[in-house]
Coordinates of C-alpha atoms in Angstrom, one line a residue:
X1 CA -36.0 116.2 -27.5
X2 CA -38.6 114.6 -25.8
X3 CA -39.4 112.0 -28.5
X4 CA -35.7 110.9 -28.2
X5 CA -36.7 110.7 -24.7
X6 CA -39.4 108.6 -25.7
X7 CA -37.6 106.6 -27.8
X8 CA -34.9 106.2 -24.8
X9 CA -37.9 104.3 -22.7
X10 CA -39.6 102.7 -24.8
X11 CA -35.9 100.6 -25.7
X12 CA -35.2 100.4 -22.2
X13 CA -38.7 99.2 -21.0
X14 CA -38.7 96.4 -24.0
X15 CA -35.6 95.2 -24.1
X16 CA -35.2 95.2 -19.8
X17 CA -38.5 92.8 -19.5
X18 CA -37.4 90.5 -22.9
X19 CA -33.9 89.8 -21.6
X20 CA -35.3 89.3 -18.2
X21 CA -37.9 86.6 -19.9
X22 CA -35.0 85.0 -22.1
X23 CA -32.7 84.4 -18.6
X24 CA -35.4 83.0 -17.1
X25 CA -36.6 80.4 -19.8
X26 CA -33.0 79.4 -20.9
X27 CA -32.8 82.1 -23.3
X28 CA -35.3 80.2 -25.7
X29 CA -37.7 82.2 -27.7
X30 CA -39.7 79.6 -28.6
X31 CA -40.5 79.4 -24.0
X32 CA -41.4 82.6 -23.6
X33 CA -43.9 82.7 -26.6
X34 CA -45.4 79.1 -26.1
X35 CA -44.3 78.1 -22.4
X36 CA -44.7 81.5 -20.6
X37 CA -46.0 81.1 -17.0
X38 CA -47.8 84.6 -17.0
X39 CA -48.6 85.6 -20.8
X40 CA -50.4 88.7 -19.7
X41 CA -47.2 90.2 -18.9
X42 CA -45.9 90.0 -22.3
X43 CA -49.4 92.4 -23.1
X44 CA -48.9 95.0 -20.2
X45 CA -44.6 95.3 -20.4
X46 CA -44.1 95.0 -24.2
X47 CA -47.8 95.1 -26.4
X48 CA -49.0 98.2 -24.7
X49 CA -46.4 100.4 -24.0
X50 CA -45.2 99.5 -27.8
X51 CA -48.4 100.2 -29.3
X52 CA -48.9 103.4 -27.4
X53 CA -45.7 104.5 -28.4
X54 CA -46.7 104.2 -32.2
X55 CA -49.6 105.6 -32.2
X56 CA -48.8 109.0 -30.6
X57 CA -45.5 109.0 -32.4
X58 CA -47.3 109.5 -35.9
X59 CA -49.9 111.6 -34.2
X60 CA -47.6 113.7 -32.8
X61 CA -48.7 114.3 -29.7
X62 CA -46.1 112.5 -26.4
X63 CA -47.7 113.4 -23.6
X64 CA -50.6 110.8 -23.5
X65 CA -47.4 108.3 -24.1
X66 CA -45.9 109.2 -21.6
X67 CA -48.8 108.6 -18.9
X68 CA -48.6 104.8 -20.1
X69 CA -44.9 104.7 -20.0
X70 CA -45.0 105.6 -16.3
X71 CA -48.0 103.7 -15.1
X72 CA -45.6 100.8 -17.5
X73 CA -42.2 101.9 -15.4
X74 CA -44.1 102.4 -12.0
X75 CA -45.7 98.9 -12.3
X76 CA -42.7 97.3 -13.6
X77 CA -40.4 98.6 -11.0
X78 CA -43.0 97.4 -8.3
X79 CA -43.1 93.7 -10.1
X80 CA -39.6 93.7 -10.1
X81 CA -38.9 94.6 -6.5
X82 CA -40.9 91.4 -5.2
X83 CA -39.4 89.0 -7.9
X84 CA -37.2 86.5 -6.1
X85 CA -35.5 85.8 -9.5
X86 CA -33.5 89.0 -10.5
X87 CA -31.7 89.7 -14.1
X88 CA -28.0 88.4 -13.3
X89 CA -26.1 90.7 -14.9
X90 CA -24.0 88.3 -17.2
X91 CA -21.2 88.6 -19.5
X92 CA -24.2 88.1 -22.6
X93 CA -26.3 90.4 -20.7
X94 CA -24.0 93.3 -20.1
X95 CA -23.2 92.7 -24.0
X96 CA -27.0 93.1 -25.2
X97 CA -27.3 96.0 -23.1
X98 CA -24.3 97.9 -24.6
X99 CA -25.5 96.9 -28.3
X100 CA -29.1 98.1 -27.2
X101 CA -27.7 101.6 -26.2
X102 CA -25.6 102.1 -29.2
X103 CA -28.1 100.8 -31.8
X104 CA -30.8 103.0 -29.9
X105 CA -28.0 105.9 -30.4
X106 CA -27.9 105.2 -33.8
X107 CA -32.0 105.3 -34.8
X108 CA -33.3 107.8 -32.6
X109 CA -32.8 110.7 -35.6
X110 CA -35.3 108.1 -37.9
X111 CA -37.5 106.4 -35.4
X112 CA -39.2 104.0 -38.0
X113 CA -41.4 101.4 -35.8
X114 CA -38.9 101.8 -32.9
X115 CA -38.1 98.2 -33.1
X116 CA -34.8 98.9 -35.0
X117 CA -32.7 99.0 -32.5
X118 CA -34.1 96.6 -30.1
X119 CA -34.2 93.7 -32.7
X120 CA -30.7 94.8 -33.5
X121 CA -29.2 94.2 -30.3
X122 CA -30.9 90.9 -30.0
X123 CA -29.4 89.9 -33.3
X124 CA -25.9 91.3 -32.7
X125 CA -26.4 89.2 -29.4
X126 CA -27.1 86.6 -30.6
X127 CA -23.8 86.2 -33.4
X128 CA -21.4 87.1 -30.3
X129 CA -22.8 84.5 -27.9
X130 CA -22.9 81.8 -31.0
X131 CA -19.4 82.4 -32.2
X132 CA -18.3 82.5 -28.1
X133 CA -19.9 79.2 -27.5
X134 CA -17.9 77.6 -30.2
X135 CA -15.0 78.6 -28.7
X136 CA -16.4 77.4 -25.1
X137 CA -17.1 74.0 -26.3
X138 CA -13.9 73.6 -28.0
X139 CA -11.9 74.6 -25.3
X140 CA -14.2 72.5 -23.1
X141 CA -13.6 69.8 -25.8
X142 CA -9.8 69.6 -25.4
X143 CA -9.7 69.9 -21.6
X144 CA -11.7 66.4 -21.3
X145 CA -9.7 64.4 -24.4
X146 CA -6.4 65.7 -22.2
X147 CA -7.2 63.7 -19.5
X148 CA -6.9 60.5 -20.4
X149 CA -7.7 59.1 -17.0
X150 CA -10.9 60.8 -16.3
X151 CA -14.6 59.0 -15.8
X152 CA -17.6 60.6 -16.7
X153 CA -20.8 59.5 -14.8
X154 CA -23.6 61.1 -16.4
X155 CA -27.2 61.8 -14.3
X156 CA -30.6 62.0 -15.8
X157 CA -33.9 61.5 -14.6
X158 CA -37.6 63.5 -14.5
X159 CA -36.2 64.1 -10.7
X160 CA -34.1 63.1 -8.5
X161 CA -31.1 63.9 -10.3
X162 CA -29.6 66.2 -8.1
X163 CA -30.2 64.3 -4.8
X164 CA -28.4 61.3 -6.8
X165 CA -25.1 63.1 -7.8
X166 CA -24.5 64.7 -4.2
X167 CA -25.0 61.2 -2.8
X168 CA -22.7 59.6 -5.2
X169 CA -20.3 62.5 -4.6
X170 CA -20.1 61.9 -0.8
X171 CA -20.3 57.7 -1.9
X172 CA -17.0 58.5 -3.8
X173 CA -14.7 61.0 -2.8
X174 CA -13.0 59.5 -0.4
X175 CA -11.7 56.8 -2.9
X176 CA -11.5 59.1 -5.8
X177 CA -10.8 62.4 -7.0
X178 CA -14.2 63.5 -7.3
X179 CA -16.0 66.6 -9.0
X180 CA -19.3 67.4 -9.7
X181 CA -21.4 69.8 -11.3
X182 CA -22.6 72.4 -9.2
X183 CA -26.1 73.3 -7.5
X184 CA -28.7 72.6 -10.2
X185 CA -26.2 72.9 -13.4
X186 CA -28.0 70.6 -15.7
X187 CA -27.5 72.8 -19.2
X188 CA -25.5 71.4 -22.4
X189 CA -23.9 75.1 -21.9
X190 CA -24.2 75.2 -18.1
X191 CA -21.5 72.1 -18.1
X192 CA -19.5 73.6 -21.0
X193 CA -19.2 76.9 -18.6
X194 CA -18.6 74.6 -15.5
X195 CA -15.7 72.4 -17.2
X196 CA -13.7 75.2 -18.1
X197 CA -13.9 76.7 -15.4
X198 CA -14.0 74.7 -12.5
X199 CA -12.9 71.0 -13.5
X200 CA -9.1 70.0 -12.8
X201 CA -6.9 68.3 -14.7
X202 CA -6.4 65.9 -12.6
X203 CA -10.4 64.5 -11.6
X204 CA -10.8 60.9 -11.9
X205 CA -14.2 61.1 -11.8
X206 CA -17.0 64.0 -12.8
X207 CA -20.1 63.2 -11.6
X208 CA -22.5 64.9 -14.3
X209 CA -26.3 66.3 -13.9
X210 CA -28.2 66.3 -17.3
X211 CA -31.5 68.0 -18.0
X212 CA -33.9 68.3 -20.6
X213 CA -36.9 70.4 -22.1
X214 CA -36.3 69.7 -25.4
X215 CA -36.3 66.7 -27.5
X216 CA -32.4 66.2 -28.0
X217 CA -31.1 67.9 -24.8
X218 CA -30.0 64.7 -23.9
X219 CA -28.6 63.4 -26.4
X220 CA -26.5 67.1 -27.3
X221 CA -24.8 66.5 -23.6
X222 CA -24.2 62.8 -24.5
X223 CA -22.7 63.2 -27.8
X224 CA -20.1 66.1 -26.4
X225 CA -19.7 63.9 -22.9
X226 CA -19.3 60.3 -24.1
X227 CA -19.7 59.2 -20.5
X228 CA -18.3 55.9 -19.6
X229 CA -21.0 54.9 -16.7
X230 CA -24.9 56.4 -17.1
X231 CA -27.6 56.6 -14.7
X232 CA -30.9 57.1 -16.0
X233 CA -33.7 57.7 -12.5
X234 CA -37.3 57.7 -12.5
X235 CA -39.1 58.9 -15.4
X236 CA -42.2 60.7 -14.4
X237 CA -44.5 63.5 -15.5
X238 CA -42.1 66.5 -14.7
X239 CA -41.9 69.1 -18.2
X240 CA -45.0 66.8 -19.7
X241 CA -45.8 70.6 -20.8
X242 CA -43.1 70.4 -23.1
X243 CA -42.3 66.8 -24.1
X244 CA -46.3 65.7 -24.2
X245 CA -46.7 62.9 -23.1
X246 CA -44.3 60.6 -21.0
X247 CA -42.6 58.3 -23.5
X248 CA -41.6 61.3 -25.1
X249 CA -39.8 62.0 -21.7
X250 CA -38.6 58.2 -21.3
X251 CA -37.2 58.3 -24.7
X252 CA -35.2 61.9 -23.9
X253 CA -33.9 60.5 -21.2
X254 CA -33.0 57.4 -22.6
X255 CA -30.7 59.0 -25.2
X256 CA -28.0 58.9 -22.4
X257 CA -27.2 55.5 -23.6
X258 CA -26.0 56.4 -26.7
X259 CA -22.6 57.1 -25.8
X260 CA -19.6 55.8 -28.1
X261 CA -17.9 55.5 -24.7
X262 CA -20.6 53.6 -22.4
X263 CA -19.2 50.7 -20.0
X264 CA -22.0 50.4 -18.0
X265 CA -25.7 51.9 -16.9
X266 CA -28.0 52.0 -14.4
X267 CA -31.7 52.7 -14.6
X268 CA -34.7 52.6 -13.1
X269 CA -37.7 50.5 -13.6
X270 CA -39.7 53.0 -15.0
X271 CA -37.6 53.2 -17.9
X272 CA -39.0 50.3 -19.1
X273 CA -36.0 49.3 -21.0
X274 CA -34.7 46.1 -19.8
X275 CA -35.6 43.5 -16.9
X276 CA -33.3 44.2 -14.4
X277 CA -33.3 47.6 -12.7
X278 CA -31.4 49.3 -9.4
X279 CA -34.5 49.9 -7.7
X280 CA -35.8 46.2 -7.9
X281 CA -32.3 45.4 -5.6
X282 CA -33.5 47.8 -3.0
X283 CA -36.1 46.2 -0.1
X284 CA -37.5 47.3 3.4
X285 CA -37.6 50.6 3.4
X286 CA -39.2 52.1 6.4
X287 CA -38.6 56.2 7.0
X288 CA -39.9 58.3 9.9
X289 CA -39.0 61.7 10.9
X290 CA -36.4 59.9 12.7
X291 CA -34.2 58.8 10.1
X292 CA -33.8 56.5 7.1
X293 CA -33.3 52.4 6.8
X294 CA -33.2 50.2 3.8
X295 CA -31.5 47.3 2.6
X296 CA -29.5 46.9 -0.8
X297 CA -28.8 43.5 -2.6
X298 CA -25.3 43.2 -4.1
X299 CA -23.8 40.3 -5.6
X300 CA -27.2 38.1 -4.0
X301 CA -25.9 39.0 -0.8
X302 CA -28.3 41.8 1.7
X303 CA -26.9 44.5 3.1
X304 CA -28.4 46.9 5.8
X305 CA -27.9 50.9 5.8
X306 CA -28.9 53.3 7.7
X307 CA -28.9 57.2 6.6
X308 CA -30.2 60.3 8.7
X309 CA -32.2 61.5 6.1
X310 CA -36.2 62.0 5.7
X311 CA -38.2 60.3 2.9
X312 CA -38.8 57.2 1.3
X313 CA -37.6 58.5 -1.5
X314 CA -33.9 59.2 -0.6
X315 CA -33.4 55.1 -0.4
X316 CA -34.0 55.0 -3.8
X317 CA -31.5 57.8 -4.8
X318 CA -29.0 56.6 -2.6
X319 CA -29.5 52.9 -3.5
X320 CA -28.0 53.5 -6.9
X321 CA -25.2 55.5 -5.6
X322 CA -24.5 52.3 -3.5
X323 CA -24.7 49.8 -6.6
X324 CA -22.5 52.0 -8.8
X325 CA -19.6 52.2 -5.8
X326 CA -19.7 48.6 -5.8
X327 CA -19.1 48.5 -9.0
X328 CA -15.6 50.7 -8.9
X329 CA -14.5 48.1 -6.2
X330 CA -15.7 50.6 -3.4
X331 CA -15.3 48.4 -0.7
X332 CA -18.8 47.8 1.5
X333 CA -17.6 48.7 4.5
X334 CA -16.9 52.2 3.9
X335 CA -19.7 52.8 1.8
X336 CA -21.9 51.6 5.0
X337 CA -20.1 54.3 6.5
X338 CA -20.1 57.0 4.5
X339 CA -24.3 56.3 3.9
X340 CA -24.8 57.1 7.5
X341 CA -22.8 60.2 7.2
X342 CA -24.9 61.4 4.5
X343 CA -26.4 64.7 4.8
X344 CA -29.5 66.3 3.5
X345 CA -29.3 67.8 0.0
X346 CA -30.1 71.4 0.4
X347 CA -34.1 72.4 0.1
X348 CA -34.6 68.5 0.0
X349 CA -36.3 67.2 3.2
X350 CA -33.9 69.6 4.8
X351 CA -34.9 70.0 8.6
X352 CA -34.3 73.5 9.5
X353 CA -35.3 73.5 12.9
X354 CA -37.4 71.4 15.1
X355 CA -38.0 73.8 18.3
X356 CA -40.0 76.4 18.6
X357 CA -41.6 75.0 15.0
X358 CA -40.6 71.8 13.2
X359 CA -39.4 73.2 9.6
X360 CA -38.5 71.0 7.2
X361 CA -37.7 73.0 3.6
X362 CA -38.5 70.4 0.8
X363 CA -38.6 73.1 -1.9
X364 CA -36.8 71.6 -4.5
X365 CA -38.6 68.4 -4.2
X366 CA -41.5 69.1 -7.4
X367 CA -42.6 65.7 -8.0
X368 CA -45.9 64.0 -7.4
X369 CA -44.1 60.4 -5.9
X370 CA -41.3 62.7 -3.6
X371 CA -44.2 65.1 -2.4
X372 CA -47.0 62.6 -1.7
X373 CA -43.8 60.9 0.3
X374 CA -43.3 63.8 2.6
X375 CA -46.3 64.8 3.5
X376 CA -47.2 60.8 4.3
X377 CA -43.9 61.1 6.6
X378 CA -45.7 64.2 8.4
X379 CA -48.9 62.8 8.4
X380 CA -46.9 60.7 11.9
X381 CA -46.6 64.1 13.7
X382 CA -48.7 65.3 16.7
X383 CA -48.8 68.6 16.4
X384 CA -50.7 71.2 13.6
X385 CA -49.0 70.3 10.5
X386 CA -48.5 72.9 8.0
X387 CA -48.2 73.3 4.6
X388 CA -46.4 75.9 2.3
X389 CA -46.4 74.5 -1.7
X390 CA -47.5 75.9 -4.9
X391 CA -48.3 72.5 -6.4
X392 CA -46.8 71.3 -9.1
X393 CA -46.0 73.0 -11.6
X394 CA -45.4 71.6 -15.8
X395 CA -47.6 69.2 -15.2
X396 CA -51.3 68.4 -16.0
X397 CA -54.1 68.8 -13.6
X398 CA -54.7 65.3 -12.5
X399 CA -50.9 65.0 -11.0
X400 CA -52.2 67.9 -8.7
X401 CA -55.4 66.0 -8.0
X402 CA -53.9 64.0 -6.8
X403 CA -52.0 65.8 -4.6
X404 CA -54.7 67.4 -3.1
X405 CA -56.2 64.2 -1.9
X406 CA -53.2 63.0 0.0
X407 CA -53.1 66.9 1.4
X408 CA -56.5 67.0 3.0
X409 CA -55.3 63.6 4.9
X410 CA -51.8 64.8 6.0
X411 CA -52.0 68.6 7.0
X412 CA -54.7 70.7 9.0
X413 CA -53.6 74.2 7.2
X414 CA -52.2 75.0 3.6
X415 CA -50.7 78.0 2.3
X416 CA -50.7 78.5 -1.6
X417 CA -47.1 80.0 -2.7
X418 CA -48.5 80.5 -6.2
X419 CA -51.2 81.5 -9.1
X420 CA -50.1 79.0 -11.2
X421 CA -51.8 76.0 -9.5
X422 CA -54.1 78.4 -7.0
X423 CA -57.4 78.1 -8.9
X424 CA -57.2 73.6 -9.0
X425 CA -55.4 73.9 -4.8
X426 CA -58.8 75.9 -4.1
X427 CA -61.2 73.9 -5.6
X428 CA -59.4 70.4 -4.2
X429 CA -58.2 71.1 -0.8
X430 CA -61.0 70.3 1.9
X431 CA -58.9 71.8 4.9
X432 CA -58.2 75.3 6.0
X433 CA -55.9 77.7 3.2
X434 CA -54.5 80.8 3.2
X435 CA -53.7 82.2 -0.4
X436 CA -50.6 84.3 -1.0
X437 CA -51.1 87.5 -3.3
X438 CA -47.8 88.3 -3.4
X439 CA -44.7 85.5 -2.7
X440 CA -42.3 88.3 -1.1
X441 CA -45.8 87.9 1.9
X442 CA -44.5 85.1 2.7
X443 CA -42.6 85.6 6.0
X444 CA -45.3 87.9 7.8
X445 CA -47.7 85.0 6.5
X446 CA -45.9 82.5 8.3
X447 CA -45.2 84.7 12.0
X448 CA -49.0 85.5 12.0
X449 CA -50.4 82.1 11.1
X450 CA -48.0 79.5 12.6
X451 CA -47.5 79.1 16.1
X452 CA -45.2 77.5 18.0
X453 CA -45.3 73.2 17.8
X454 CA -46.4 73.4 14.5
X455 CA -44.9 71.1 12.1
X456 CA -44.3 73.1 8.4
X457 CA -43.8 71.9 5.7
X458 CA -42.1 73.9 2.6
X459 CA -43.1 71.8 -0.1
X460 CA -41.9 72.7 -4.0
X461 CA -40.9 76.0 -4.9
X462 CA -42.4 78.1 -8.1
X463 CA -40.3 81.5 -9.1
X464 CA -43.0 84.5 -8.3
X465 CA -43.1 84.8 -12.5
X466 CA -44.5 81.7 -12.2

């Protein structure tokens, strides 16, 4: 009885964390081996308690087991009580679990290695969710060939491409029947999952977020999208952990123009792939914590706008937006208008409050050029100015550098969200820091080292497994 027990555990503790690990890095093996943010996990949740396991099972004796499957479980449960990124109980994941349990079932009277049952479920997994996303993309297939009428507008970039696609959104709604992917939905089977389920019959236009880690990610979105209008942003060193080097990134990217279907593209000059680019029609830009104003060329003519946004950076995401209205016969007037009505994208230069503490929440803003950006804007403030980042992360140490010089010039005290860049922050940043054991600290952090008039910052965000 008790080595079923054992056998019980040992399935449950294994296949909890690798499931976990998969969700989290896209449910790519090859990430969780090669790209994993915190590879001693892998030895304390699955080499150890696995190894423990076999060796008392063929000496026979449990108990000892036991005391590192609880220290294991005790631990574990403790990680996963402060991890801000939970296992999402899924359709696929409530399927592995039930093939774990009954393979488990199955093996306990023969034990073997004990990974029977475990790589079972993961294989049996695996067939169900291939054979389901053939039927997803099919179905998703049909539902875009049925409309006839519909325009795809397809987003990529190294960042920026979310800010981009809720600014053309809110550029183009009013003329059109708009839709757009959701939140962060950048996935080949993210957008499979969102057509069927949440793009009418009807849309004119779907505005389309497309992201890459992988060599062909790109061009596997393209190839099922066919999108009539592209915009390819800045390229930059964002994933360099996984593409290299950055024409390996510029040329993924750049794999958007291979549509059968394309009418027309935008891109930006650091795609390096022809002379004329949207940002080169954008000029005076000035941005203070006041607001936003720029000025767009169309047609050789100027035109002023004004936007209620912080950073620099927006004008260049919104500029786009501008140029590719104009182009569906948008007329200027109301895209004048509807600029000034634009809001802040959500965790980007989003001011949360300005009295008792000036917050501004910039956490999904993870470049070097959007970050240096901000912190220049509250380098203007009067007050303490605060910072809350964890770096950058997926990039290589210079970008962070780099970083740190513009830090020690911009804010009087730093808070370090996260291990991942801590040891580089450290050694870099010349002005006061507080370090963060634990991310779940951070709100007693903030009430006993911020005070009111204090301007902070949130700057990037990096999951606590990171």
């Amino acid at each position: 009885m008790i080595n079923m027990l054992a056998f019980l555990c040992l399935n449950f503790l294994l296949g909890f964390y690798l499931i976990l690990a998969l969700q989290w890095y896209s449910y790519k093996f090859s990430r969780i081996i090669l790209h994993y943010a915190k590879p001693w996990w892998h030895l304390y949740f699955v080499i150890i308690p696995y190894f423990a396991f076999a060796y008392f099972l063929y000496s026979g004796n449990f108990y000892p087991y036991f005391v590192v499957l609880a220290l294991a479980l005790v631990y574990g449960g403790f990680l996963y009580k402060n991890l801000d990124k939970k296992l999402v109980f899924t359709a696929r994941v409530k399927r592995y679990f039930i093939f774990l349990i009954l393979l488990t079932l199955v093996f306990i009277p023969f034990f073997y290695t004990g990974l029977e049952a475990l790589t079972g479920a993961f294989l049996l997994s695996l067939i169900v969710e291939k054979i389901n996303q053939k039927y997803f993309i099919k179905q998703a297939a049909k539902k875009i060939q049925d409309n006839s009428k519909l325009k795809i507008i397809l987003i990529t970039a190294s960042f920026g491409k979310t800010s981009i696609k809720n600014f053309l959104y809110d550029l183009l709604k009013d003329e059109f029947k708009c839709y757009k992917t959701p939140r962060s939905v950048n996935t080949f089977m993210g957008i499979i999952k969102d057509i069927n389920e949440n793009l009418q019959n009807d849309t004119q236009i779907y505005i389309v977020e497309a992201g890459a880690r992988e060599k062909n990610d790109i061009l596997e979105i393209t190839e099922f999208l066919n999108p009539q209008i592209c915009i390819v942003g800045e390229i930059g060193l964002a994933h360099l952990e996984y593409f290299k080097t950055q024409d390996n990134i510029r040329k993924a990217k750049l794999q958007a123009l291979k549509s059968k279907r394309l009418e027309k593209y935008f891109l930006h000059s650091s795609t390096l792939y022809e002379n004329e680019f949207y940002d080169m029609c954008l000029n005076d830009v000035c941005a203070s914590l006041e607001g936003l104003d720029f000025k767009v060329r169309l047609d050789d003519k100027i035109y002023p706008f004004h936007a209620d946004l912080l950073g620099a950076f927006n004008a260049y995401n919104i500029s786009v937006g501008i140029l590719l209205a104009h182009y569906l016969n948008v007329n200027i007037e109301k895209v004048t208008q509807s600029v000034s009505k634009l809001k802040a994208v959500e965790h980007r230069l989003q001011v949360i409050s300005r009295e008792p503490k000036f917050i501004i929440d910039d956490g999904f803003n993870g470049n070097f050029k959007g970050m240096s950006q901000s912190y220049e804007l509250c380098k203007s403030y009067k007050g303490r100015r605060v910072l809350v980042t964890p770096g950058i992360v997926e990039v290589n140490e210079e970008e962070n550098i780099k970083l740190c010089k513009i830090i020690n010039e911009c804010f009087d005290f730093v808070i370090i969200t996260s291990q991942v860049n801590s040891a580089i922050l450290q050694k870099y940043i010349s002005v006061e820091i507080f370090v963060l054991k634990e991310k779940a600290q951070l709100v007693e952090a903030l009430a006993r080292l911020t005070h009111n008039g204090d301007l902070i910052l949130f700057s990037n965000d990096a999951p606590s497994f990171m």
